[in-house]
């Protein structure tokens, strides 16, 4: 829901949303010159250094919408490498795994 709300103010061409991952959660943010900006905090567990990535909100929404669990696991290494998204818990007969490519952030 947070991603959907923030993406309303993302660029109509790139649909870019900035995702800042911190120890205390993640921050979703989008900004356009004509309309304004939006940001929202989401609860998350993370054990590494702060990481800032850009994603197409539509692609990320499509992945999250098709995962039926409340919690997902994001496996990330750098802002330029693809991230893996999967349900935190999967049934024995399930094997859902998605690859999401980041967008290069322009400040």
PDB file of C-alpha atoms in Angstrom:
ATOM      1  CA  UNK A   1       0.000   0.000   0.000  1.00  0.00           C
ATOM      2  CA  UNK A   2       2.844   2.382   0.851  1.00  0.00           C
ATOM      3  CA  UNK A   3       4.492   1.764  -2.505  1.00  0.00           C
ATOM      4  CA  UNK A   4       1.235   2.440  -4.332  1.00  0.00           C
ATOM      5  CA  UNK A   5       0.696   5.726  -2.469  1.00  0.00           C
ATOM      6  CA  UNK A   6       4.253   6.978  -3.018  1.00  0.00           C
ATOM      7  CA  UNK A   7       4.276   5.960  -6.679  1.00  0.00           C
ATOM      8  CA  UNK A   8       1.397   8.353  -7.387  1.00  0.00           C
ATOM      9  CA  UNK A   9       3.983  11.139  -7.330  1.00  0.00           C
ATOM     10  CA  UNK A  10       6.660   9.307  -9.308  1.00  0.00           C
ATOM     11  CA  UNK A  11       7.750  10.388 -12.769  1.00  0.00           C
ATOM     12  CA  UNK A  12       5.206   9.215 -15.357  1.00  0.00           C
ATOM     13  CA  UNK A  13       7.935   7.972 -17.701  1.00  0.00           C
ATOM     14  CA  UNK A  14      10.310   6.103 -15.363  1.00  0.00           C
ATOM     15  CA  UNK A  15       7.919   5.489 -12.413  1.00  0.00           C
ATOM     16  CA  UNK A  16      11.072   5.697 -10.268  1.00  0.00           C
ATOM     17  CA  UNK A  17      10.780   5.269  -6.521  1.00  0.00           C
ATOM     18  CA  UNK A  18      13.801   5.720  -4.274  1.00  0.00           C
ATOM     19  CA  UNK A  19      14.135   2.963  -1.674  1.00  0.00           C
ATOM     20  CA  UNK A  20      16.405   3.703   1.286  1.00  0.00           C
ATOM     21  CA  UNK A  21      17.033   0.631   3.421  1.00  0.00           C
ATOM     22  CA  UNK A  22      18.151   1.260   6.998  1.00  0.00           C
ATOM     23  CA  UNK A  23      18.415  -0.774  10.176  1.00  0.00           C
ATOM     24  CA  UNK A  24      15.123   0.634  11.487  1.00  0.00           C
ATOM     25  CA  UNK A  25      13.121   0.085   8.273  1.00  0.00           C
ATOM     26  CA  UNK A  26      12.909   1.378   4.774  1.00  0.00           C
ATOM     27  CA  UNK A  27      11.888   4.694   3.311  1.00  0.00           C
ATOM     28  CA  UNK A  28      10.025   4.895   0.009  1.00  0.00           C
ATOM     29  CA  UNK A  29      10.191   8.261  -1.752  1.00  0.00           C
ATOM     30  CA  UNK A  30       9.218   9.755  -5.088  1.00  0.00           C
ATOM     31  CA  UNK A  31       9.487  13.266  -6.472  1.00  0.00           C
ATOM     32  CA  UNK A  32       8.427  15.126  -9.592  1.00  0.00           C
ATOM     33  CA  UNK A  33       9.103  18.757 -10.344  1.00  0.00           C
ATOM     34  CA  UNK A  34       5.584  19.501 -11.520  1.00  0.00           C
ATOM     35  CA  UNK A  35       3.540  17.724  -8.860  1.00  0.00           C
ATOM     36  CA  UNK A  36       5.604  17.414  -5.681  1.00  0.00           C
ATOM     37  CA  UNK A  37       7.017  14.674  -3.530  1.00  0.00           C
ATOM     38  CA  UNK A  38       5.907  11.845  -1.281  1.00  0.00           C
ATOM     39  CA  UNK A  39       7.642   9.581   1.199  1.00  0.00           C
ATOM     40  CA  UNK A  40       6.574   6.840   3.528  1.00  0.00           C
ATOM     41  CA  UNK A  41       8.296   4.637   6.120  1.00  0.00           C
ATOM     42  CA  UNK A  42       7.781   0.871   6.096  1.00  0.00           C
ATOM     43  CA  UNK A  43       8.745  -1.498   8.901  1.00  0.00           C
ATOM     44  CA  UNK A  44      11.583  -3.849   7.953  1.00  0.00           C
ATOM     45  CA  UNK A  45      14.433  -5.839   9.469  1.00  0.00           C
ATOM     46  CA  UNK A  46      17.871  -5.238   7.973  1.00  0.00           C
ATOM     47  CA  UNK A  47      21.347  -5.950   9.298  1.00  0.00           C
ATOM     48  CA  UNK A  48      23.667  -4.183   6.869  1.00  0.00           C
ATOM     49  CA  UNK A  49      24.823  -0.675   6.040  1.00  0.00           C
ATOM     50  CA  UNK A  50      22.336   1.828   4.633  1.00  0.00           C
ATOM     51  CA  UNK A  51      21.538   1.133   0.989  1.00  0.00           C
ATOM     52  CA  UNK A  52      19.809   3.482  -1.468  1.00  0.00           C
ATOM     53  CA  UNK A  53      18.268   2.015  -4.621  1.00  0.00           C
ATOM     54  CA  UNK A  54      15.875   3.072  -7.349  1.00  0.00           C
ATOM     55  CA  UNK A  55      13.116   0.859  -8.732  1.00  0.00           C
ATOM     56  CA  UNK A  56      10.302   1.177 -11.221  1.00  0.00           C
ATOM     57  CA  UNK A  57       7.293   1.275  -8.900  1.00  0.00           C
ATOM     58  CA  UNK A  58       5.087  -0.609 -11.347  1.00  0.00           C
ATOM     59  CA  UNK A  59       7.490  -3.546 -11.642  1.00  0.00           C
ATOM     60  CA  UNK A  60       7.988  -3.751  -7.887  1.00  0.00           C
ATOM     61  CA  UNK A  61       4.225  -3.511  -7.297  1.00  0.00           C
ATOM     62  CA  UNK A  62       3.582  -6.344  -9.751  1.00  0.00           C
ATOM     63  CA  UNK A  63       5.974  -8.594  -7.840  1.00  0.00           C
ATOM     64  CA  UNK A  64       4.574  -7.716  -4.405  1.00  0.00           C
ATOM     65  CA  UNK A  65       0.970  -8.040  -5.551  1.00  0.00           C
ATOM     66  CA  UNK A  66       1.590 -11.655  -6.607  1.00  0.00           C
ATOM     67  CA  UNK A  67       3.182 -12.748  -3.341  1.00  0.00           C
ATOM     68  CA  UNK A  68       0.496 -14.045  -1.010  1.00  0.00           C
ATOM     69  CA  UNK A  69       2.421 -13.724   2.273  1.00  0.00           C
ATOM     70  CA  UNK A  70       2.519 -10.715   4.584  1.00  0.00           C
ATOM     71  CA  UNK A  71       6.348 -10.620   4.644  1.00  0.00           C
ATOM     72  CA  UNK A  72       8.840 -10.819   1.797  1.00  0.00           C
ATOM     73  CA  UNK A  73      12.581 -11.339   1.659  1.00  0.00           C
ATOM     74  CA  UNK A  74      14.607  -8.864  -0.420  1.00  0.00           C
ATOM     75  CA  UNK A  75      18.100 -10.096  -1.256  1.00  0.00           C
ATOM     76  CA  UNK A  76      20.234  -7.148  -2.355  1.00  0.00           C
ATOM     77  CA  UNK A  77      23.957  -6.589  -2.815  1.00  0.00           C
ATOM     78  CA  UNK A  78      24.557  -3.188  -4.464  1.00  0.00           C
ATOM     79  CA  UNK A  79      22.387  -0.413  -5.931  1.00  0.00           C
ATOM     80  CA  UNK A  80      23.390  -1.504  -9.445  1.00  0.00           C
ATOM     81  CA  UNK A  81      22.757  -5.256  -9.183  1.00  0.00           C
ATOM     82  CA  UNK A  82      19.420  -7.007  -9.527  1.00  0.00           C
ATOM     83  CA  UNK A  83      17.535  -7.827  -6.355  1.00  0.00           C
ATOM     84  CA  UNK A  84      15.731 -11.043  -5.555  1.00  0.00           C
ATOM     85  CA  UNK A  85      12.239 -10.939  -4.054  1.00  0.00           C
ATOM     86  CA  UNK A  86      10.595 -13.998  -2.556  1.00  0.00           C
ATOM     87  CA  UNK A  87       8.022 -14.833   0.119  1.00  0.00           C
ATOM     88  CA  UNK A  88       9.572 -15.126   3.562  1.00  0.00           C
ATOM     89  CA  UNK A  89       7.814 -18.468   4.002  1.00  0.00           C
ATOM     90  CA  UNK A  90       6.872 -20.787   1.146  1.00  0.00           C
ATOM     91  CA  UNK A  91       5.030 -24.067   1.086  1.00  0.00           C
ATOM     92  CA  UNK A  92       6.817 -27.291   0.182  1.00  0.00           C
ATOM     93  CA  UNK A  93       5.354 -27.275  -3.330  1.00  0.00           C
ATOM     94  CA  UNK A  94       6.026 -23.560  -3.945  1.00  0.00           C
ATOM     95  CA  UNK A  95       9.122 -21.949  -5.420  1.00  0.00           C
ATOM     96  CA  UNK A  96       8.307 -18.285  -6.085  1.00  0.00           C
ATOM     97  CA  UNK A  97      11.332 -16.102  -6.856  1.00  0.00           C
ATOM     98  CA  UNK A  98      11.430 -12.781  -8.736  1.00  0.00           C
ATOM     99  CA  UNK A  99      14.317 -10.782 -10.116  1.00  0.00           C
ATOM    100  CA  UNK A 100      13.910  -6.988 -10.025  1.00  0.00           C
ATOM    101  CA  UNK A 101      16.350  -4.731 -11.838  1.00  0.00           C
ATOM    102  CA  UNK A 102      17.139  -1.370 -10.227  1.00  0.00           C
ATOM    103  CA  UNK A 103      17.102   2.004 -11.958  1.00  0.00           C
ATOM    104  CA  UNK A 104      20.111   4.267 -11.826  1.00  0.00           C
ATOM    105  CA  UNK A 105      19.278   7.099  -9.436  1.00  0.00           C
ATOM    106  CA  UNK A 106      19.706  10.642 -10.687  1.00  0.00           C
ATOM    107  CA  UNK A 107      19.945  13.246  -7.912  1.00  0.00           C
TER     108      UNK A 107
END
